[in-house]
Rosetta silent file (secondary structure, phi, psi, omega in degrees, C-alpha in Angstrom):
SEQUENCE: MDESTNRWMLWGVGLLVLLVLAFVAYRLVEPNRRAEAKAQHVANLIATGDELFVQNCAACHGQNATGGIGPALNSKQFLGSVSDEQIRSLVSVGIPGTQMSAYLQDFNGPFTLEQINALSSYLRSLEKGAPDRPNWREPLAAPSATGGGTTTTVGAAGPDGKAIYTAKCAACHGANLEGGVGKALDANSPAAGDPDEELLGTIENGVAGTAMPAWSGSPMRRSGRSWTTSDPSRTAESARVCLPLRGMWARRGTSRSDGDVFDPTRFLPICVGGSKDLRRCWPHKPVLRDRFRPAKGRNP
SCORE:     score description
SCORE:     0.000 S_00000001
   1 L     0.000  -46.481  178.948  212.192   86.798   93.208 S_00000001
   2 H   -63.472  -38.367  179.851  213.905   85.535   96.364 S_00000001
   3 H   -65.874  -38.921  178.048  213.035   88.708   98.225 S_00000001
   4 H   -66.294  -39.815  179.707  209.349   88.391   97.260 S_00000001
   5 H   -63.537  -43.955  179.420  209.331   84.740   98.349 S_00000001
   6 H   -61.622  -37.149  179.969  210.874   85.616  101.700 S_00000001
   7 H   -63.529  -45.929  179.312  208.269   88.312  102.232 S_00000001
   8 H   -63.880  -37.288  178.798  205.427   85.857  101.653 S_00000001
   9 H   -64.628  -39.910  177.694  207.024   83.323  103.932 S_00000001
  10 H   -63.196  -43.136  176.778  207.259   85.919  106.697 S_00000001
  11 H   -60.504  -42.192  179.583  203.601   86.800  106.232 S_00000001
  12 H   -61.950  -45.019 -179.703  202.695   83.100  106.402 S_00000001
  13 H   -63.903  -40.460  179.374  204.694   82.555  109.578 S_00000001
  14 H   -62.401  -44.366  178.325  203.068   85.632  111.130 S_00000001
  15 H   -64.951  -37.358  177.983  199.581   84.422  110.287 S_00000001
  16 H   -62.921  -42.252  177.522  200.394   80.964  111.622 S_00000001
  17 H   -61.981  -42.533  178.973  201.560   82.490  114.919 S_00000001
  18 H   -61.847  -41.842  179.339  198.354   84.548  115.133 S_00000001
  19 H   -62.527  -42.075  178.984  196.242   81.433  114.513 S_00000001
  20 H   -62.213  -45.715  179.802  198.120   79.529  117.215 S_00000001
  21 H   -62.975  -40.344  179.664  197.676   82.381  119.697 S_00000001
  22 H   -63.885  -40.883  178.829  193.960   82.683  118.819 S_00000001
  23 H   -64.917  -40.729  177.876  193.474   78.946  119.362 S_00000001
  24 H   -64.339  -42.403  179.626  195.252   79.090  122.702 S_00000001
  25 H   -62.220  -41.862  179.625  193.138   82.088  123.761 S_00000001
  26 H   -62.384  -42.856  179.707  189.971   80.259  122.698 S_00000001
  27 H   -63.904  -30.621  179.943  190.941   77.167  124.729 S_00000001
  28 H   -79.022  -37.386 -173.046  191.524   79.384  127.782 S_00000001
  29 H   -89.083  -39.158 -170.927  188.341   81.451  127.489 S_00000001
  30 H   -59.760  -42.516  177.807  185.751   79.036  126.061 S_00000001
  31 H   -56.674  -40.486  178.460  185.445   76.699  129.094 S_00000001
  32 H   -64.929  -41.431  179.580  184.615   79.671  131.297 S_00000001
  33 H   -65.267  -41.007  178.122  182.059   80.935  128.809 S_00000001
  34 H   -65.467  -39.532  177.931  180.472   77.499  128.548 S_00000001
  35 H   -63.715  -41.827  179.409  180.394   77.174  132.350 S_00000001
  36 H   -64.464  -41.774  179.307  178.783   80.601  132.658 S_00000001
  37 H   -65.148  -39.025  178.354  176.184   79.725  130.008 S_00000001
  38 H   -67.446  -42.145  179.052  175.420   76.425  131.747 S_00000001
  39 H   -63.624  -37.203  178.107  175.146   78.123  135.123 S_00000001
  40 H   -67.105  -39.780  178.822  172.784   80.719  133.659 S_00000001
  41 H   -63.220  -44.869  178.308  170.692   77.965  132.085 S_00000001
  42 H   -62.794  -41.930  178.185  170.453   76.132  135.412 S_00000001
  43 H   -61.037  -39.967  178.016  169.557   79.375  137.195 S_00000001
  44 H   -65.047  -40.581  179.006  166.775   79.963  134.658 S_00000001
  45 H   -63.398  -42.220 -179.382  165.506   76.421  135.185 S_00000001
  46 H   -64.462  -42.073  179.814  165.515   76.875  138.977 S_00000001
  47 H   -64.263  -43.185  177.149  163.624   80.175  138.710 S_00000001
  48 H   -64.573  -42.285  179.233  161.038   78.600  136.415 S_00000001
  49 H   -62.930  -36.746  178.319  160.772   75.565  138.655 S_00000001
  50 H   -61.570  -44.845  178.339  160.242   77.820  141.688 S_00000001
  51 H   -63.238  -43.387  179.998  157.279   79.512  139.959 S_00000001
  52 H   -63.594  -38.901 -179.227  155.822   76.197  138.901 S_00000001
  53 H   -65.712  -44.403  180.000  156.153   74.814  142.422 S_00000001
  54 H   -60.780  -42.636 -176.287  154.399   77.800  144.002 S_00000001
  55 H   -76.290  -29.941 -170.068  151.550   77.606  141.471 S_00000001
  56 H  -122.063  -19.576 -172.038  151.072   73.863  141.364 S_00000001
  57 L  -120.613  -26.768 -174.590  152.753   72.091  144.306 S_00000001
  58 H   -63.197  -25.370  179.341  152.895   74.413  147.320 S_00000001
  59 H   -58.152  -33.886 -179.232  149.212   73.797  148.091 S_00000001
  60 H  -102.684  -39.413 -172.305  150.105   70.281  149.208 S_00000001
  61 H   -98.918    1.316  175.745  153.849   70.377  149.890 S_00000001
  62 L    84.771  156.568  174.180  154.008   73.827  151.512 S_00000001
  63 H   -60.227  137.345 -179.148  155.862   77.007  150.650 S_00000001
  64 H    60.663   21.194  175.795  159.519   76.252  149.923 S_00000001
  65 H    61.359   31.047 -177.922  158.577   72.537  149.995 S_00000001
  66 L   -86.192    1.090  174.992  158.603   72.527  153.798 S_00000001
  67 L   105.021  155.003  178.101  155.553   70.255  153.975 S_00000001
  68 L  -165.468 -122.381  173.930  151.817   70.555  154.422 S_00000001
  69 L   -77.905  -14.156  173.702  149.168   67.976  153.691 S_00000001
  70 L  -106.778  171.748 -179.125  151.807   66.400  151.455 S_00000001
  71 L   -61.983  155.321  175.772  155.347   65.319  152.359 S_00000001
  72 L   -84.689  108.593 -177.168  158.126   67.836  153.026 S_00000001
  73 L   -82.957  -18.463  178.273  160.356   67.599  149.971 S_00000001
  74 L   -87.306   75.989 -179.623  162.842   70.127  151.352 S_00000001
  75 L  -148.813  148.231  178.230  164.655   67.636  153.586 S_00000001
  76 H   -60.822  -39.529 -175.177  168.059   65.986  153.625 S_00000001
  77 H   -64.361  -43.889 -178.629  166.462   62.571  153.885 S_00000001
  78 H   -71.930  -55.639 -174.344  164.315   62.941  150.747 S_00000001
  79 H   -65.387  -27.590  178.215  166.733   64.846  148.508 S_00000001
  80 L   -80.444   -8.946 -175.883  169.631   62.671  149.576 S_00000001
  81 L  -109.059   -4.998 -178.149  167.791   59.471  148.709 S_00000001
  82 L  -123.145  148.738  174.013  166.517   60.277  145.198 S_00000001
  83 L   -90.602  166.927  177.314  168.244   60.991  141.911 S_00000001
  84 H   -59.309  -38.911  178.724  167.224   63.715  139.491 S_00000001
  85 H   -62.760  -39.170  178.593  165.757   61.023  137.237 S_00000001
  86 H   -67.133  -39.409  176.845  163.667   59.686  140.091 S_00000001
  87 H   -62.371  -45.353  179.939  162.337   63.176  140.876 S_00000001
  88 H   -62.970  -37.546  179.430  161.398   63.682  137.232 S_00000001
  89 H   -66.417  -43.773 -179.828  159.694   60.287  137.179 S_00000001
  90 H   -60.929  -41.708 -179.981  157.688   61.002  140.345 S_00000001
  91 H   -71.308  -37.596 -175.758  156.475   64.316  138.999 S_00000001
  92 H   -67.173  -50.985 -172.276  155.805   62.942  135.503 S_00000001
  93 H  -104.230  -10.085 -179.443  153.750   59.854  136.316 S_00000001
  94 L    74.047 -170.760  178.523  152.637   60.567  139.900 S_00000001
  95 L  -125.147  106.798 -177.845  152.089   57.973  142.611 S_00000001
  96 L   -57.273  141.597  178.614  149.065   55.705  142.052 S_00000001
  97 L    84.045    5.023  179.326  146.690   55.457  145.009 S_00000001
  98 L  -128.598  178.313  176.350  147.697   58.858  146.425 S_00000001
  99 L   -75.012   -7.999 -179.329  146.824   62.518  145.813 S_00000001
 100 L   -79.920   98.733 -178.571  150.030   62.821  143.750 S_00000001
 101 L   -88.127  169.658  178.676  148.734   62.806  140.176 S_00000001
 102 L   -73.734  138.309 -177.693  150.740   62.669  136.934 S_00000001
 103 L  -114.552   -7.121  178.771  151.959   66.070  135.746 S_00000001
 104 E   -81.473  141.415 -177.552  153.548   65.251  132.378 S_00000001
 105 H   -59.962  -30.847  178.748  151.391   66.032  129.355 S_00000001
 106 H   -61.629  -21.554  179.716  151.987   62.505  128.003 S_00000001
 107 H  -113.693   29.517  178.125  150.009   61.281  131.045 S_00000001
 108 L    68.336   24.008  174.696  147.276   63.954  130.761 S_00000001
 109 L   -92.596  178.277 -176.812  149.114   66.344  133.077 S_00000001
 110 L   -90.949  -10.121 -168.108  149.726   70.079  132.554 S_00000001
 111 E  -100.068  145.440  167.402  153.558   70.105  132.279 S_00000001
 112 L   -82.807  169.979  178.410  155.933   69.810  129.317 S_00000001
 113 H   -63.535  -36.857  178.419  159.155   67.834  129.686 S_00000001
 114 H   -63.074  -39.208  177.563  161.091   71.105  129.976 S_00000001
 115 H   -68.490  -36.491  174.818  158.842   72.175  132.879 S_00000001
 116 H   -60.952  -44.008  177.746  159.385   68.829  134.560 S_00000001
 117 H   -61.716  -39.872  178.990  163.142   69.390  134.254 S_00000001
 118 H   -64.515  -42.045  179.768  162.740   72.888  135.715 S_00000001
 119 H   -64.705  -41.324  177.733  160.797   71.567  138.711 S_00000001
 120 H   -62.063  -42.476  179.399  163.431   68.880  139.275 S_00000001
 121 H   -62.500  -39.203  179.714  166.206   71.503  139.120 S_00000001
 122 H   -64.595  -46.278 -179.754  164.385   73.662  141.686 S_00000001
 123 H   -63.994  -37.831  179.540  164.001   70.789  144.141 S_00000001
 124 H   -67.377  -31.900 -179.166  167.634   69.774  143.690 S_00000001
 125 H   -66.390  -18.871  179.647  168.704   73.374  144.373 S_00000001
 126 L   -80.630  -12.654 -171.312  167.191   73.054  147.877 S_00000001
 127 L   -62.436  -41.185 -176.640  169.473   70.176  148.828 S_00000001
 128 L   -56.758  -40.669 -178.617  172.464   72.235  149.958 S_00000001
 129 L  -106.536   16.336 -176.741  170.485   74.029  152.663 S_00000001
 130 L   -65.743  136.338  179.005  167.869   71.327  153.296 S_00000001
 131 L   -77.440  162.398  176.671  167.073   70.805  156.976 S_00000001
 132 L   -77.532  113.270 -175.875  167.300   67.482  158.773 S_00000001
 133 L  -140.537   81.088 -177.607  163.714   66.140  158.686 S_00000001
 134 L   -59.344  -31.836 -178.422  163.553   62.375  159.306 S_00000001
 135 L   -95.316   37.859 -173.911  159.739   62.408  159.379 S_00000001
 136 L   -61.152  -24.415 -178.613  159.483   64.237  156.032 S_00000001
 137 L   -73.723  -23.496 -174.334  156.736   61.828  154.862 S_00000001
 138 L   -79.216  131.616  178.754  154.340   62.835  157.666 S_00000001
 139 L   -68.729  150.138  176.659  151.934   65.690  156.845 S_00000001
 140 L   -76.391  154.357  177.838  151.984   68.754  159.065 S_00000001
 141 L   -69.520  133.866  177.843  149.016   69.468  161.341 S_00000001
 142 L   -77.999  147.822  179.549  146.564   71.841  159.727 S_00000001
 143 E   -70.015  145.728  177.573  145.622   75.025  161.621 S_00000001
 144 L   -94.151  172.175 -179.694  142.293   75.057  163.381 S_00000001
 145 L   -65.108  -20.985 -179.386  139.772   77.872  163.414 S_00000001
 146 L   -93.554    0.033  173.360  140.984   78.867  166.852 S_00000001
 147 L   102.172  -13.164 -178.502  144.561   79.174  165.659 S_00000001
 148 L   -99.874  178.424  176.273  146.124   76.051  167.181 S_00000001
 149 E   -72.297  164.478 -177.175  146.964   72.653  165.754 S_00000001
 150 L  -149.916  159.081  170.832  144.250   70.064  165.391 S_00000001
 151 L  -125.709  154.212 -179.104  143.642   66.427  164.726 S_00000001
 152 L   -72.178  127.512  179.141  140.683   64.940  162.951 S_00000001
 153 L   -90.566  124.103 -177.555  138.009   63.727  165.395 S_00000001
 154 E  -110.841  123.375  177.420  136.533   60.430  164.308 S_00000001
 155 E  -105.993 -164.572 -178.340  133.195   59.256  165.646 S_00000001
 156 L   -62.980  -33.973 -178.207  131.079   56.236  164.958 S_00000001
 157 L   -94.869    9.755 -179.081  130.060   57.661  161.575 S_00000001
 158 E    92.707  177.592 -178.302  133.575   58.826  160.684 S_00000001
 159 E   -66.622  142.010  177.528  134.955   62.395  160.692 S_00000001
 160 L   -81.415  171.319 -172.616  132.450   65.174  160.185 S_00000001
 161 H   -61.813  -39.914 -178.066  132.780   67.700  157.381 S_00000001
 162 H   -66.921  -38.346  178.280  134.268   70.501  159.478 S_00000001
 163 H   -66.828  -38.826  177.717  136.940   68.210  160.908 S_00000001
 164 H   -63.670  -44.864  179.115  137.771   66.959  157.428 S_00000001
 165 H   -59.970  -47.191 -179.067  138.012   70.536  156.125 S_00000001
 166 H   -60.067  -41.187 -176.936  140.248   71.554  159.016 S_00000001
 167 H   -75.574  -32.545 -169.521  142.516   68.578  158.540 S_00000001
 168 H  -121.719  -14.932 -174.482  142.796   68.559  154.757 S_00000001
 169 L  -116.764  -32.255 -172.807  141.644   71.888  153.330 S_00000001
 170 H   -63.019  -28.067 -179.373  142.445   74.642  155.829 S_00000001
 171 H   -60.298  -30.644 -179.292  146.181   74.528  155.152 S_00000001
 172 H  -102.519  -44.253 -172.091  145.533   75.965  151.683 S_00000001
 173 H   -95.873   -2.460  177.369  142.130   77.668  151.874 S_00000001
 174 L    91.614  144.833 -179.069  142.390   79.026  155.457 S_00000001
 175 L   -62.511  -27.827 -179.332  140.737   77.940  158.675 S_00000001
 176 L  -117.786   29.223  177.034  137.973   80.506  158.073 S_00000001
 177 L    68.517   15.049 -174.191  137.862   80.212  154.266 S_00000001
 178 L   -77.543   -9.264 -179.226  140.023   83.341  153.978 S_00000001
 179 L    87.394  175.505 -178.228  142.428   81.743  151.514 S_00000001
 180 L   175.569 -112.372  171.728  146.205   81.477  151.494 S_00000001
 181 L   -62.535  -40.844  176.943  148.089   79.200  149.170 S_00000001
 182 L   -95.880  172.888 -178.606  144.693   78.271  147.729 S_00000001
 183 L   -68.701  152.600  173.891  141.825   80.547  146.777 S_00000001
 184 L   -68.030  141.846  179.747  139.528   82.097  149.357 S_00000001
 185 L  -116.765   32.812 -179.018  136.253   80.210  149.724 S_00000001
 186 L   -74.836 -169.716 -175.730  134.369   83.011  151.462 S_00000001
 187 L   -65.501  -18.602  179.624  130.936   84.315  150.562 S_00000001
 188 L   -90.325   -1.382 -179.557  132.361   86.139  147.527 S_00000001
 189 L   -69.441  139.322  174.411  133.808   82.946  146.044 S_00000001
 190 H   -57.827  -26.836 -179.536  132.288   81.774  142.764 S_00000001
 191 H   -64.881  -22.789 -178.293  132.028   78.344  144.369 S_00000001
 192 H   -62.929  -26.155  179.838  129.353   79.699  146.743 S_00000001
 193 H  -102.726    4.734 -179.512  126.869   79.726  143.890 S_00000001
 194 L   -72.565  146.819  172.002  127.847   76.445  142.286 S_00000001
 195 L   -61.839  159.484 -179.248  125.353   73.554  142.219 S_00000001
 196 H   -55.770  -42.943 -177.065  126.078   70.712  144.631 S_00000001
 197 H   -61.039  -41.160 -178.518  127.239   68.430  141.863 S_00000001
 198 H   -70.520  -38.379  178.131  129.788   70.949  140.602 S_00000001
 199 H   -64.416  -45.873  178.444  131.085   71.698  144.082 S_00000001
 200 H   -66.575  -39.339  179.064  131.501   68.022  144.873 S_00000001
 201 H   -61.689  -36.196  178.751  133.018   67.358  141.457 S_00000001
 202 H   -66.208  -41.227  178.936  135.684   70.017  142.062 S_00000001
 203 H   -67.593  -44.388 -175.944  136.666   68.386  145.362 S_00000001
 204 H   -68.163  -45.450 -168.677  136.608   64.889  143.882 S_00000001
 205 H  -102.833   -9.952 -178.612  138.339   65.531  140.543 S_00000001
 206 L    74.293 -175.420  178.404  140.493   68.600  141.306 S_00000001
 207 L  -124.113  110.868 -176.705  141.137   71.439  138.834 S_00000001
 208 L   -58.680  137.796  177.563  143.499   70.584  135.990 S_00000001
 209 L    80.693    8.140  177.634  146.449   72.967  135.585 S_00000001
 210 L  -128.864 -179.753  179.208  146.166   74.322  139.150 S_00000001
 211 L   -82.638   -0.243 -179.958  147.363   73.288  142.609 S_00000001
 212 L   -79.559  108.053 -178.172  143.915   71.884  143.455 S_00000001
 213 L   -81.465  166.694  172.457  144.416   68.089  143.539 S_00000001
 214 L   -79.178  126.307 -176.655  141.823   65.388  143.065 S_00000001
 215 L   -94.848    1.687  175.237  140.677   64.212  146.504 S_00000001
 216 L  -103.295  147.301  177.562  139.126   61.005  145.259 S_00000001
 217 L   -63.428  -26.521  176.515  141.139   57.857  144.561 S_00000001
 218 L  -146.362  149.133 -176.755  139.343   57.746  141.217 S_00000001
 219 L   -59.027  143.420  175.065  137.253   60.359  139.357 S_00000001
 220 L   -89.533  130.614 -175.076  133.551   60.434  140.141 S_00000001
 221 E  -116.838  144.276  179.842  131.470   60.097  136.989 S_00000001
 222 E  -109.715  136.789  176.290  127.854   61.038  136.482 S_00000001
 223 E  -135.511  107.789 -174.092  125.378   59.165  134.322 S_00000001
 224 L    66.964 -118.080 -179.719  121.863   60.631  134.263 S_00000001
 225 L  -110.114   18.392  179.778  120.965   61.205  137.911 S_00000001
 226 E  -124.642  155.014  176.320  123.479   58.737  139.341 S_00000001
 227 E  -118.855  145.863  174.611  127.190   58.827  140.143 S_00000001
 228 E  -123.168  146.518  178.620  129.661   55.964  140.052 S_00000001
 229 L  -156.887  150.017  176.664  132.987   55.681  141.823 S_00000001
 230 L   -91.187    1.177 -178.668  135.385   52.912  142.808 S_00000001
 231 L  -132.994   70.088 -173.918  136.047   54.663  146.125 S_00000001
 232 H   -61.306  -35.761 -178.293  132.672   55.303  147.809 S_00000001
 233 H   -65.536  -38.428  178.630  134.043   56.049  151.270 S_00000001
 234 H   -68.050  -39.300  179.963  136.267   58.845  149.890 S_00000001
 235 H   -66.175  -40.480  176.406  133.386   60.327  147.908 S_00000001
 236 H   -61.094  -38.104  178.369  131.158   60.291  151.003 S_00000001
 237 H   -63.990  -43.148  178.716  133.947   62.067  152.885 S_00000001
 238 H   -61.994  -40.691 -179.944  134.136   64.746  150.159 S_00000001
 239 H   -60.589  -37.656 -179.862  130.363   65.188  150.364 S_00000001
 240 H   -66.255  -29.247  178.571  130.600   65.881  154.105 S_00000001
 241 H   -64.695  -32.871 -177.152  133.073   68.709  153.412 S_00000001
 242 H   -64.782  -31.313 -173.844  130.416   70.500  151.346 S_00000001
 243 H   -62.473  -50.508  178.346  128.012   70.737  154.297 S_00000001
 244 H   -67.238  -27.732  175.725  130.013   73.164  156.489 S_00000001
 245 H   -63.720  -48.679  178.649  130.873   75.212  153.392 S_00000001
 246 H   -61.090  -40.503 -178.368  127.209   75.626  152.547 S_00000001
 247 H   -63.336  -41.767 -179.930  126.441   76.407  156.189 S_00000001
 248 H   -70.080  -37.801  178.237  129.089   79.159  156.412 S_00000001
 249 H   -65.732  -39.227 -179.766  128.011   80.661  153.107 S_00000001
 250 H   -64.967  -41.287  179.842  124.365   80.689  154.233 S_00000001
 251 H   -65.487  -24.143 -176.492  125.257   82.457  157.522 S_00000001
 252 L  -100.186   13.335  171.693  127.117   85.093  155.522 S_00000001
 253 L    83.441   14.765  177.526  124.170   85.826  153.244 S_00000001
 254 L   -93.848  123.041 -179.336  125.294   83.946  150.160 S_00000001
 255 L  -102.697  150.689  176.333  122.433   82.156  148.432 S_00000001
 256 L   -69.929  153.252  178.143  122.668   79.250  146.051 S_00000001
 257 L   -64.231  -29.427 -179.076  121.849   79.862  142.422 S_00000001
 258 L  -104.995    1.908  176.992  119.019   77.313  142.630 S_00000001
 259 L    74.631    4.529 -178.638  117.953   78.139  146.193 S_00000001
 260 L   -82.935  160.232  173.574  118.484   74.587  147.489 S_00000001
 261 L  -103.298  133.823 -175.864  120.028   73.566  150.782 S_00000001
 262 L   -66.653  131.647  177.931  122.899   71.100  150.539 S_00000001
 263 L  -123.990  105.875 -175.823  122.029   67.596  151.690 S_00000001
 264 H   -67.533  -18.184 -177.409  125.079   65.330  151.892 S_00000001
 265 H   -65.208  -20.997 -178.886  122.977   62.167  152.129 S_00000001
 266 H   -70.088  -16.465  179.943  122.265   62.366  148.431 S_00000001
 267 H  -107.456    2.552 -179.897  125.889   61.545  147.781 S_00000001
 268 L   -73.234  148.197 -172.200  126.304   58.785  150.352 S_00000001
 269 L   -67.029  136.335  169.233  127.085   55.359  148.889 S_00000001
 270 E  -127.247  119.626 -172.095  124.326   52.935  148.015 S_00000001
 271 L   -89.515  153.786  174.553  125.708   49.663  146.701 S_00000001
 272 L   -59.486  131.915 -179.267  124.399   47.428  144.001 S_00000001
 273 L    95.410   -4.548  174.793  122.278   44.785  145.698 S_00000001
 274 L    86.087    2.519 -179.110  121.215   47.131  148.517 S_00000001
 275 L   -69.615  140.151  176.712  124.120   46.507  150.873 S_00000001
 276 L  -103.086    0.650  178.882  124.991   49.424  153.167 S_00000001
 277 L   -90.495  112.927 -176.034  128.312   47.909  154.175 S_00000001
 278 H   -58.439  -32.677 -178.098  131.024   49.619  152.112 S_00000001
 279 H   -66.476  -32.034 -179.834  133.304   46.607  152.516 S_00000001
 280 H   -80.112  -18.102  179.133  130.651   44.399  150.885 S_00000001
 281 H   -77.451  -26.750 -168.261  130.288   46.914  148.050 S_00000001
 282 L   -51.535  -45.065 -179.395  133.941   46.731  147.083 S_00000001
 283 L   -69.244  -14.650 -177.661  133.754   43.704  144.744 S_00000001
 284 L  -105.515 -170.786 -179.321  130.797   45.294  142.963 S_00000001
 285 L  -101.496  103.698 -178.219  130.209   48.619  141.303 S_00000001
 286 L   -67.283  145.925  179.430  129.108   51.147  143.935 S_00000001
 287 E  -122.925  135.016  174.489  126.512   53.693  142.890 S_00000001
 288 E  -103.310  103.785 -171.576  126.027   57.144  144.376 S_00000001
 289 E   -90.666  139.705  175.815  122.357   57.799  143.816 S_00000001
 290 L   -75.848  106.280 -179.355  120.874   61.275  143.713 S_00000001
 291 L  -103.971   11.072 -174.696  118.373   61.235  146.591 S_00000001
 292 L   -91.387  -47.828  176.052  117.917   64.995  146.661 S_00000001
 293 L  -130.443   75.783 -177.498  115.760   65.524  143.591 S_00000001
 294 L   -61.045  150.315  178.176  114.734   62.044  142.407 S_00000001
 295 L   -61.838  154.441 -178.902  113.368   61.612  138.929 S_00000001
 296 L   -61.396  132.558  179.782  109.619   61.645  138.594 S_00000001
 297 L    79.359   11.148 -178.414  108.058   58.315  139.398 S_00000001
 298 L  -123.695  130.894 -179.934  111.256   56.977  140.961 S_00000001
 299 L   -72.975  138.920  179.495  111.719   56.243  144.636 S_00000001
 300 L   -69.153    0.000    0.000  114.769   57.901  146.216 S_00000001
């Protein structure tokens, strides 16, 4: 009986020693495994964020976030001044009054919360090698059709369509419509056959789920044969961009689906009460009247 008891006690002590050794081994190995798993998760987030940035953000902020028509986010000054939570907030809700729209689905954007986290992780990963760029907020000069930098020329009537395109569109769509970060807008582009309203609407409202931002401070809405907007000067500017596009498409043999020639004056602001001064329109509701094909029996 005593011999049997001693045998069981020895087995118990042996098992206890094995359990202690296993626990010690677990404590030594598990932190490394958890660190590796966390590092892999962060790497996956960064890779996903990189793809999302290229598809949705590079059109404005440039490849590798080095800047374009939007601020350069790959800079010591920016990344050193914001927290991860602030980055997520900026991407989620956007910046009112700018081209930076909300990207979180809760605010009618295209991204899930996990995608917002991935984009934030990607931007944070740039901080270690971020260049010194004190003027990160300033947009880069867009390339001109001749290959050099350019500035928008403003005359008495404001910048013309070609100058606006060069300053604000060429960085993505190319100085000669050849494409780049954004789609090509050459004669083979589907946009070449779009009606004027659809072409202008794309510029004004952007394309949801893509890198094409809305270029109007507020969406332009159509009711019957009239358009309303709270930012008439911006809509008139967008209308001017359509003119050189139509001209280039016409020279390259692309005809409109309806055979019409684009007339930007049909989209120029006409304010309630007949005022032609945009500043006097502001307290009222500006109307963009269709003066191209007026309804029967109605003066344009």
